[in-house]
Amino acid sequence: MGGDTSGREPTVLAFSPAGRVLVLLGPAAAGVLVAVLAPILARWLVSAHFPVLGVVWRLVGSVDTWWKVAVQAVILAVLGALASVEIVRRSTRVTVGPGEVRLQTGDREVAFARPQIDFVFMDGSFLVILDRESRQLFHGEPQAESRPLEQTFMEYGYPWHDEDPFTGLYQPWIPGGEQLPVAVEAVLSARAVALRKKATREAAELRDSLEKLGYAVRDDGDRQLWRPLVRS
């Protein structure tokens, strides 16, 4: 845990130079590479009489002139560039200061004062911040790697944890079960539908509704896991 950081300037955690290049140029470069190599590989598979997806390989292999390859490369490069924009839009720039943490995701920025924050940890590739009642203040994919995040939060004296401290409390949600109040069951049912529809914003709003009812929820693939809120 860090010492006195009250006079220290905030630290910004964003993409590293190499990471930024990879995010901004990688998908487009991969698209161009696929455009050039895929027809060559497809024609080889056709000549070898590869028995699976023969029609697909013949179609891909029909891109056999430089201008066809160029058009395909431009299309895939544009798609890669759009993927880069989406990665940047959805990733979070984290600014850690002695008095607050600021999180900027696209055009949206939120800030949490130090007294609000009681738990900070990584859930896979996602940064999670909980308050003293174990409610989720933030859940998002940071631009920085896990190690610099851990070091910086600890240097400023924030309560960093190696894993979710409430993992053992989570239970799988079983539709129609009798463990939970009717209102909680209804919200979890609605959230299951939102998750199937990939309605991310609706699922997040329903998560907030569950917390107002005294429960937290996390996703494990297609499953929802729930636990009661815990005051620290």
PDB file of C-alpha atoms in Angstrom:
ATOM      1  CA  MET A   1       0.000   0.000   0.000  1.00  0.00           C
ATOM      2  CA  GLY A   2       1.297   3.446  -0.895  1.00  0.00           C
ATOM      3  CA  GLY A   3       2.283   6.199   1.534  1.00  0.00           C
ATOM      4  CA  ASP A   4       1.034   9.771   1.558  1.00  0.00           C
ATOM      5  CA  THR A   5      -0.053  10.668  -1.996  1.00  0.00           C
ATOM      6  CA  SER A   6      -2.203  13.692  -1.158  1.00  0.00           C
ATOM      7  CA  GLY A   7       0.043  16.065  -3.095  1.00  0.00           C
ATOM      8  CA  ARG A   8       0.662  13.746  -6.022  1.00  0.00           C
ATOM      9  CA  GLU A   9      -0.661  14.459  -9.498  1.00  0.00           C
ATOM     10  CA  PRO A  10      -3.191  11.961 -10.911  1.00  0.00           C
ATOM     11  CA  THR A  11      -1.862   9.097 -13.017  1.00  0.00           C
ATOM     12  CA  VAL A  12      -3.488   8.398 -16.386  1.00  0.00           C
ATOM     13  CA  LEU A  13      -3.690   4.745 -17.437  1.00  0.00           C
ATOM     14  CA  ALA A  14      -4.381   4.338 -21.145  1.00  0.00           C
ATOM     15  CA  PHE A  15      -3.067   2.313 -24.089  1.00  0.00           C
ATOM     16  CA  SER A  16       0.688   1.873 -24.164  1.00  0.00           C
ATOM     17  CA  PRO A  17       2.337   3.166 -27.381  1.00  0.00           C
ATOM     18  CA  ALA A  18       2.628  -0.385 -28.713  1.00  0.00           C
ATOM     19  CA  GLY A  19      -0.916  -1.197 -27.603  1.00  0.00           C
ATOM     20  CA  ARG A  20      -2.305   1.894 -29.325  1.00  0.00           C
ATOM     21  CA  VAL A  21      -0.583   0.984 -32.593  1.00  0.00           C
ATOM     22  CA  LEU A  22      -1.907  -2.566 -32.326  1.00  0.00           C
ATOM     23  CA  VAL A  23      -5.471  -1.399 -31.653  1.00  0.00           C
ATOM     24  CA  LEU A  24      -5.512   1.304 -34.331  1.00  0.00           C
ATOM     25  CA  LEU A  25      -3.684  -0.535 -37.123  1.00  0.00           C
ATOM     26  CA  GLY A  26      -3.889  -4.228 -36.226  1.00  0.00           C
ATOM     27  CA  PRO A  27      -7.440  -5.041 -37.399  1.00  0.00           C
ATOM     28  CA  ALA A  28      -6.991  -3.201 -40.717  1.00  0.00           C
ATOM     29  CA  ALA A  29      -3.612  -4.850 -41.324  1.00  0.00           C
ATOM     30  CA  ALA A  30      -5.111  -8.251 -40.509  1.00  0.00           C
ATOM     31  CA  GLY A  31      -7.897  -7.563 -43.017  1.00  0.00           C
ATOM     32  CA  VAL A  32      -5.395  -6.782 -45.788  1.00  0.00           C
ATOM     33  CA  LEU A  33      -3.388  -9.896 -44.936  1.00  0.00           C
ATOM     34  CA  VAL A  34      -6.501 -12.073 -45.116  1.00  0.00           C
ATOM     35  CA  ALA A  35      -7.485 -10.487 -48.454  1.00  0.00           C
ATOM     36  CA  VAL A  36      -4.108 -11.371 -49.952  1.00  0.00           C
ATOM     37  CA  LEU A  37      -3.552 -14.825 -48.469  1.00  0.00           C
ATOM     38  CA  ALA A  38      -7.084 -16.282 -48.357  1.00  0.00           C
ATOM     39  CA  PRO A  39      -7.477 -16.692 -52.169  1.00  0.00           C
ATOM     40  CA  ILE A  40      -4.054 -18.366 -52.390  1.00  0.00           C
ATOM     41  CA  LEU A  41      -4.929 -20.800 -49.607  1.00  0.00           C
ATOM     42  CA  ALA A  42      -8.386 -21.422 -51.093  1.00  0.00           C
ATOM     43  CA  ARG A  43      -6.987 -22.289 -54.538  1.00  0.00           C
ATOM     44  CA  TRP A  44      -4.516 -24.692 -52.917  1.00  0.00           C
ATOM     45  CA  LEU A  45      -7.353 -26.407 -51.025  1.00  0.00           C
ATOM     46  CA  VAL A  46      -9.380 -26.732 -54.238  1.00  0.00           C
ATOM     47  CA  SER A  47      -6.411 -28.235 -56.115  1.00  0.00           C
ATOM     48  CA  ALA A  48      -5.875 -30.654 -53.226  1.00  0.00           C
ATOM     49  CA  HIS A  49      -9.563 -31.674 -53.402  1.00  0.00           C
ATOM     50  CA  PHE A  50     -10.112 -30.752 -49.782  1.00  0.00           C
ATOM     51  CA  PRO A  51     -13.452 -32.420 -48.962  1.00  0.00           C
ATOM     52  CA  VAL A  52     -14.928 -29.790 -46.596  1.00  0.00           C
ATOM     53  CA  LEU A  53     -16.628 -26.561 -47.775  1.00  0.00           C
ATOM     54  CA  GLY A  54     -15.519 -27.044 -51.368  1.00  0.00           C
ATOM     55  CA  VAL A  55     -17.962 -24.435 -52.704  1.00  0.00           C
ATOM     56  CA  VAL A  56     -16.633 -21.840 -50.260  1.00  0.00           C
ATOM     57  CA  TRP A  57     -13.000 -22.449 -51.263  1.00  0.00           C
ATOM     58  CA  ARG A  58     -13.852 -22.171 -54.963  1.00  0.00           C
ATOM     59  CA  LEU A  59     -15.653 -18.893 -54.313  1.00  0.00           C
ATOM     60  CA  VAL A  60     -12.769 -17.446 -52.290  1.00  0.00           C
ATOM     61  CA  GLY A  61     -10.240 -18.730 -54.819  1.00  0.00           C
ATOM     62  CA  SER A  62     -12.074 -16.928 -57.639  1.00  0.00           C
ATOM     63  CA  VAL A  63     -10.459 -13.704 -56.406  1.00  0.00           C
ATOM     64  CA  ASP A  64      -7.583 -14.267 -58.819  1.00  0.00           C
ATOM     65  CA  THR A  65      -6.624 -10.879 -60.258  1.00  0.00           C
ATOM     66  CA  TRP A  66      -4.798  -7.977 -58.637  1.00  0.00           C
ATOM     67  CA  TRP A  67      -7.788  -5.621 -58.814  1.00  0.00           C
ATOM     68  CA  LYS A  68     -10.122  -8.145 -57.184  1.00  0.00           C
ATOM     69  CA  VAL A  69      -7.587  -8.653 -54.398  1.00  0.00           C
ATOM     70  CA  ALA A  70      -7.224  -4.862 -54.042  1.00  0.00           C
ATOM     71  CA  VAL A  71     -10.996  -4.340 -53.767  1.00  0.00           C
ATOM     72  CA  GLN A  72     -11.267  -7.122 -51.200  1.00  0.00           C
ATOM     73  CA  ALA A  73      -8.320  -5.688 -49.266  1.00  0.00           C
ATOM     74  CA  VAL A  74      -9.926  -2.231 -49.145  1.00  0.00           C
ATOM     75  CA  ILE A  75     -13.228  -3.683 -47.898  1.00  0.00           C
ATOM     76  CA  LEU A  76     -11.575  -5.751 -45.177  1.00  0.00           C
ATOM     77  CA  ALA A  77      -9.302  -2.861 -44.191  1.00  0.00           C
ATOM     78  CA  VAL A  78     -12.337  -0.598 -43.752  1.00  0.00           C
ATOM     79  CA  LEU A  79     -14.041  -3.263 -41.644  1.00  0.00           C
ATOM     80  CA  GLY A  80     -10.865  -3.553 -39.571  1.00  0.00           C
ATOM     81  CA  ALA A  81     -10.766   0.220 -39.086  1.00  0.00           C
ATOM     82  CA  LEU A  82     -14.376   0.165 -37.902  1.00  0.00           C
ATOM     83  CA  ALA A  83     -13.441  -2.592 -35.450  1.00  0.00           C
ATOM     84  CA  SER A  84     -10.618  -0.371 -34.134  1.00  0.00           C
ATOM     85  CA  VAL A  85     -13.035   2.512 -33.620  1.00  0.00           C
ATOM     86  CA  GLU A  86     -15.357   0.212 -31.673  1.00  0.00           C
ATOM     87  CA  ILE A  87     -12.505  -1.074 -29.486  1.00  0.00           C
ATOM     88  CA  VAL A  88     -11.451   2.483 -28.626  1.00  0.00           C
ATOM     89  CA  ARG A  89     -15.061   3.546 -28.054  1.00  0.00           C
ATOM     90  CA  ARG A  90     -15.758   0.707 -25.622  1.00  0.00           C
ATOM     91  CA  SER A  91     -12.444   0.743 -23.726  1.00  0.00           C
ATOM     92  CA  THR A  92     -11.882   2.907 -20.660  1.00  0.00           C
ATOM     93  CA  ARG A  93      -9.195   5.454 -19.890  1.00  0.00           C
ATOM     94  CA  VAL A  94      -8.540   5.340 -16.141  1.00  0.00           C
ATOM     95  CA  THR A  95      -7.231   8.322 -14.177  1.00  0.00           C
ATOM     96  CA  VAL A  96      -6.260   7.557 -10.585  1.00  0.00           C
ATOM     97  CA  GLY A  97      -5.716  10.443  -8.176  1.00  0.00           C
ATOM     98  CA  PRO A  98      -5.385  10.751  -4.410  1.00  0.00           C
ATOM     99  CA  GLY A  99      -8.966  11.963  -4.023  1.00  0.00           C
ATOM    100  CA  GLU A 100     -10.892  10.319  -6.853  1.00  0.00           C
ATOM    101  CA  VAL A 101     -10.872   7.926  -9.773  1.00  0.00           C
ATOM    102  CA  ARG A 102     -12.067   9.141 -13.175  1.00  0.00           C
ATOM    103  CA  LEU A 103     -13.142   6.707 -15.891  1.00  0.00           C
ATOM    104  CA  GLN A 104     -13.683   7.836 -19.470  1.00  0.00           C
ATOM    105  CA  THR A 105     -15.364   5.433 -21.890  1.00  0.00           C
ATOM    106  CA  GLY A 106     -15.910   7.049 -25.269  1.00  0.00           C
ATOM    107  CA  ASP A 107     -17.678  10.357 -24.640  1.00  0.00           C
ATOM    108  CA  ARG A 108     -18.911   9.293 -21.209  1.00  0.00           C
ATOM    109  CA  GLU A 109     -16.934  10.113 -18.086  1.00  0.00           C
ATOM    110  CA  VAL A 110     -17.711   9.198 -14.483  1.00  0.00           C
ATOM    111  CA  ALA A 111     -15.817   9.975 -11.290  1.00  0.00           C
ATOM    112  CA  PHE A 112     -15.864   8.350  -7.868  1.00  0.00           C
ATOM    113  CA  ALA A 113     -14.476   9.951  -4.733  1.00  0.00           C
ATOM    114  CA  ARG A 114     -12.006   7.900  -2.694  1.00  0.00           C
ATOM    115  CA  PRO A 115     -14.438   7.344   0.236  1.00  0.00           C
ATOM    116  CA  GLN A 116     -16.963   5.737  -2.161  1.00  0.00           C
ATOM    117  CA  ILE A 117     -14.536   3.006  -3.231  1.00  0.00           C
ATOM    118  CA  ASP A 118     -14.107  -0.089  -1.064  1.00  0.00           C
ATOM    119  CA  PHE A 119     -13.079  -2.825  -3.513  1.00  0.00           C
ATOM    120  CA  VAL A 120     -11.087  -2.735  -6.770  1.00  0.00           C
ATOM    121  CA  PHE A 121     -10.190  -5.865  -8.743  1.00  0.00           C
ATOM    122  CA  MET A 122      -9.974  -7.404 -12.198  1.00  0.00           C
ATOM    123  CA  ASP A 123     -12.678  -9.790 -13.387  1.00  0.00           C
ATOM    124  CA  GLY A 124     -10.943 -11.375 -16.356  1.00  0.00           C
ATOM    125  CA  SER A 125     -10.151  -8.444 -18.647  1.00  0.00           C
ATOM    126  CA  PHE A 126     -12.620  -6.125 -16.883  1.00  0.00           C
ATOM    127  CA  LEU A 127     -11.924  -3.609 -14.144  1.00  0.00           C
ATOM    128  CA  VAL A 128     -14.502  -3.706 -11.338  1.00  0.00           C
ATOM    129  CA  ILE A 129     -15.028  -1.097  -8.623  1.00  0.00           C
ATOM    130  CA  LEU A 130     -17.451  -1.729  -5.741  1.00  0.00           C
ATOM    131  CA  ASP A 131     -18.659   0.516  -2.945  1.00  0.00           C
ATOM    132  CA  ARG A 132     -18.758  -0.366   0.762  1.00  0.00           C
ATOM    133  CA  GLU A 133     -22.095  -2.159   0.324  1.00  0.00           C
ATOM    134  CA  SER A 134     -20.553  -4.246  -2.499  1.00  0.00           C
ATOM    135  CA  ARG A 135     -22.645  -2.475  -5.141  1.00  0.00           C
ATOM    136  CA  GLN A 136     -21.008  -2.153  -8.523  1.00  0.00           C
ATOM    137  CA  LEU A 137     -19.832   1.373  -9.239  1.00  0.00           C
ATOM    138  CA  PHE A 138     -17.995   0.446 -12.432  1.00  0.00           C
ATOM    139  CA  HIS A 139     -17.462  -2.550 -14.693  1.00  0.00           C
ATOM    140  CA  GLY A 140     -15.573  -2.017 -17.924  1.00  0.00           C
ATOM    141  CA  GLU A 141     -12.590  -2.972 -20.048  1.00  0.00           C
ATOM    142  CA  PRO A 142      -9.634  -0.676 -19.315  1.00  0.00           C
ATOM    143  CA  GLN A 143      -7.120   0.434 -21.907  1.00  0.00           C
ATOM    144  CA  ALA A 144      -4.218  -0.339 -19.570  1.00  0.00           C
ATOM    145  CA  GLU A 145      -2.978  -3.797 -18.655  1.00  0.00           C
ATOM    146  CA  SER A 146      -3.815  -5.409 -15.315  1.00  0.00           C
ATOM    147  CA  ARG A 147      -0.351  -5.026 -13.753  1.00  0.00           C
ATOM    148  CA  PRO A 148      -0.030  -1.214 -14.168  1.00  0.00           C
ATOM    149  CA  LEU A 149      -3.592  -0.837 -12.894  1.00  0.00           C
ATOM    150  CA  GLU A 150      -2.827  -2.870  -9.778  1.00  0.00           C
ATOM    151  CA  GLN A 151       0.400  -0.993  -9.078  1.00  0.00           C
ATOM    152  CA  THR A 152      -1.172   2.437  -9.531  1.00  0.00           C
ATOM    153  CA  PHE A 153      -4.271   1.789  -7.425  1.00  0.00           C
ATOM    154  CA  MET A 154      -2.118   0.377  -4.644  1.00  0.00           C
ATOM    155  CA  GLU A 155       0.358   3.287  -4.809  1.00  0.00           C
ATOM    156  CA  TYR A 156      -2.532   5.692  -4.208  1.00  0.00           C
ATOM    157  CA  GLY A 157      -3.832   3.595  -1.336  1.00  0.00           C
ATOM    158  CA  TYR A 158      -6.953   2.171  -2.961  1.00  0.00           C
ATOM    159  CA  PRO A 159      -8.213  -1.236  -1.719  1.00  0.00           C
ATOM    160  CA  TRP A 160      -7.012  -3.498  -4.545  1.00  0.00           C
ATOM    161  CA  HIS A 161      -7.925  -7.207  -4.440  1.00  0.00           C
ATOM    162  CA  ASP A 162      -6.416 -10.019  -6.493  1.00  0.00           C
ATOM    163  CA  GLU A 163      -9.894 -11.380  -7.215  1.00  0.00           C
ATOM    164  CA  ASP A 164     -13.549 -10.714  -6.480  1.00  0.00           C
ATOM    165  CA  PRO A 165     -13.739 -10.936  -2.669  1.00  0.00           C
ATOM    166  CA  PHE A 166     -17.347 -12.109  -2.893  1.00  0.00           C
ATOM    167  CA  THR A 167     -16.838 -14.958  -5.372  1.00  0.00           C
ATOM    168  CA  GLY A 168     -17.852 -17.582  -2.798  1.00  0.00           C
ATOM    169  CA  LEU A 169     -21.253 -15.958  -2.258  1.00  0.00           C
ATOM    170  CA  TYR A 170     -22.456 -16.228  -5.857  1.00  0.00           C
ATOM    171  CA  GLN A 171     -25.032 -18.841  -6.776  1.00  0.00           C
ATOM    172  CA  PRO A 172     -26.351 -19.762 -10.219  1.00  0.00           C
ATOM    173  CA  TRP A 173     -29.790 -18.382 -10.977  1.00  0.00           C
ATOM    174  CA  ILE A 174     -32.292 -21.159 -11.669  1.00  0.00           C
ATOM    175  CA  PRO A 175     -35.491 -19.842 -13.276  1.00  0.00           C
ATOM    176  CA  GLY A 176     -38.518 -20.619 -11.179  1.00  0.00           C
ATOM    177  CA  GLY A 177     -36.502 -21.329  -8.057  1.00  0.00           C
ATOM    178  CA  GLU A 178     -37.802 -20.485  -4.601  1.00  0.00           C
ATOM    179  CA  GLN A 179     -34.669 -18.972  -3.060  1.00  0.00           C
ATOM    180  CA  LEU A 180     -35.272 -15.400  -4.181  1.00  0.00           C
ATOM    181  CA  PRO A 181     -38.110 -12.906  -3.713  1.00  0.00           C
ATOM    182  CA  VAL A 182     -40.622 -12.664  -6.545  1.00  0.00           C
ATOM    183  CA  ALA A 183     -39.452  -9.172  -7.520  1.00  0.00           C
ATOM    184  CA  VAL A 184     -35.854 -10.347  -7.830  1.00  0.00           C
ATOM    185  CA  GLU A 185     -36.915 -13.355  -9.920  1.00  0.00           C
ATOM    186  CA  ALA A 186     -38.814 -11.030 -12.251  1.00  0.00           C
ATOM    187  CA  VAL A 187     -35.796  -8.766 -12.771  1.00  0.00           C
ATOM    188  CA  LEU A 188     -33.469 -11.717 -13.388  1.00  0.00           C
ATOM    189  CA  SER A 189     -35.937 -13.141 -15.920  1.00  0.00           C
ATOM    190  CA  ALA A 190     -36.114  -9.830 -17.745  1.00  0.00           C
ATOM    191  CA  ARG A 191     -32.338  -9.535 -17.677  1.00  0.00           C
ATOM    192  CA  ALA A 192     -31.952 -13.043 -19.130  1.00  0.00           C
ATOM    193  CA  VAL A 193     -34.031 -11.910 -22.098  1.00  0.00           C
ATOM    194  CA  ALA A 194     -31.936  -8.749 -22.466  1.00  0.00           C
ATOM    195  CA  LEU A 195     -28.730 -10.806 -22.438  1.00  0.00           C
ATOM    196  CA  ARG A 196     -30.063 -13.126 -25.152  1.00  0.00           C
ATOM    197  CA  LYS A 197     -30.901 -10.084 -27.273  1.00  0.00           C
ATOM    198  CA  LYS A 198     -27.437  -8.581 -26.637  1.00  0.00           C
ATOM    199  CA  ALA A 199     -29.197  -5.530 -25.171  1.00  0.00           C
ATOM    200  CA  THR A 200     -26.215  -4.382 -23.125  1.00  0.00           C
ATOM    201  CA  ARG A 201     -27.705  -1.132 -21.855  1.00  0.00           C
ATOM    202  CA  GLU A 202     -30.964  -2.778 -20.770  1.00  0.00           C
ATOM    203  CA  ALA A 203     -29.010  -5.527 -18.973  1.00  0.00           C
ATOM    204  CA  ALA A 204     -26.979  -2.865 -17.128  1.00  0.00           C
ATOM    205  CA  GLU A 205     -30.141  -1.014 -16.085  1.00  0.00           C
ATOM    206  CA  LEU A 206     -31.638  -4.256 -14.785  1.00  0.00           C
ATOM    207  CA  ARG A 207     -28.426  -4.875 -12.832  1.00  0.00           C
ATOM    208  CA  ASP A 208     -28.999  -1.521 -11.126  1.00  0.00           C
ATOM    209  CA  SER A 209     -32.585  -2.553 -10.363  1.00  0.00           C
ATOM    210  CA  LEU A 210     -31.335  -5.734  -8.701  1.00  0.00           C
ATOM    211  CA  GLU A 211     -28.929  -3.780  -6.533  1.00  0.00           C
ATOM    212  CA  LYS A 212     -31.797  -1.580  -5.353  1.00  0.00           C
ATOM    213  CA  LEU A 213     -33.485  -4.804  -4.274  1.00  0.00           C
ATOM    214  CA  GLY A 214     -30.376  -5.849  -2.328  1.00  0.00           C
ATOM    215  CA  TYR A 215     -28.728  -8.272  -4.780  1.00  0.00           C
ATOM    216  CA  ALA A 216     -25.713  -8.299  -7.056  1.00  0.00           C
ATOM    217  CA  VAL A 217     -25.445 -10.211 -10.334  1.00  0.00           C
ATOM    218  CA  ARG A 218     -22.587 -11.269 -12.565  1.00  0.00           C
ATOM    219  CA  ASP A 219     -22.486 -13.186 -15.830  1.00  0.00           C
ATOM    220  CA  ASP A 220     -20.731 -16.488 -16.424  1.00  0.00           C
ATOM    221  CA  GLY A 221     -21.169 -17.154 -20.125  1.00  0.00           C
ATOM    222  CA  ASP A 222     -24.916 -17.523 -20.622  1.00  0.00           C
ATOM    223  CA  ARG A 223     -25.573 -17.969 -16.892  1.00  0.00           C
ATOM    224  CA  GLN A 224     -26.455 -15.322 -14.359  1.00  0.00           C
ATOM    225  CA  LEU A 225     -24.963 -15.654 -10.888  1.00  0.00           C
ATOM    226  CA  TRP A 226     -26.457 -13.786  -7.951  1.00  0.00           C
ATOM    227  CA  ARG A 227     -25.509 -12.933  -4.383  1.00  0.00           C
ATOM    228  CA  PRO A 228     -26.862 -10.690  -1.634  1.00  0.00           C
ATOM    229  CA  LEU A 229     -25.196  -7.321  -1.157  1.00  0.00           C
ATOM    230  CA  VAL A 230     -22.705  -7.267   1.725  1.00  0.00           C
ATOM    231  CA  ARG A 231     -21.796  -4.204   3.766  1.00  0.00           C
ATOM    232  CA  SER A 232     -18.088  -3.991   4.619  1.00  0.00           C
TER     233      SER A 232
END
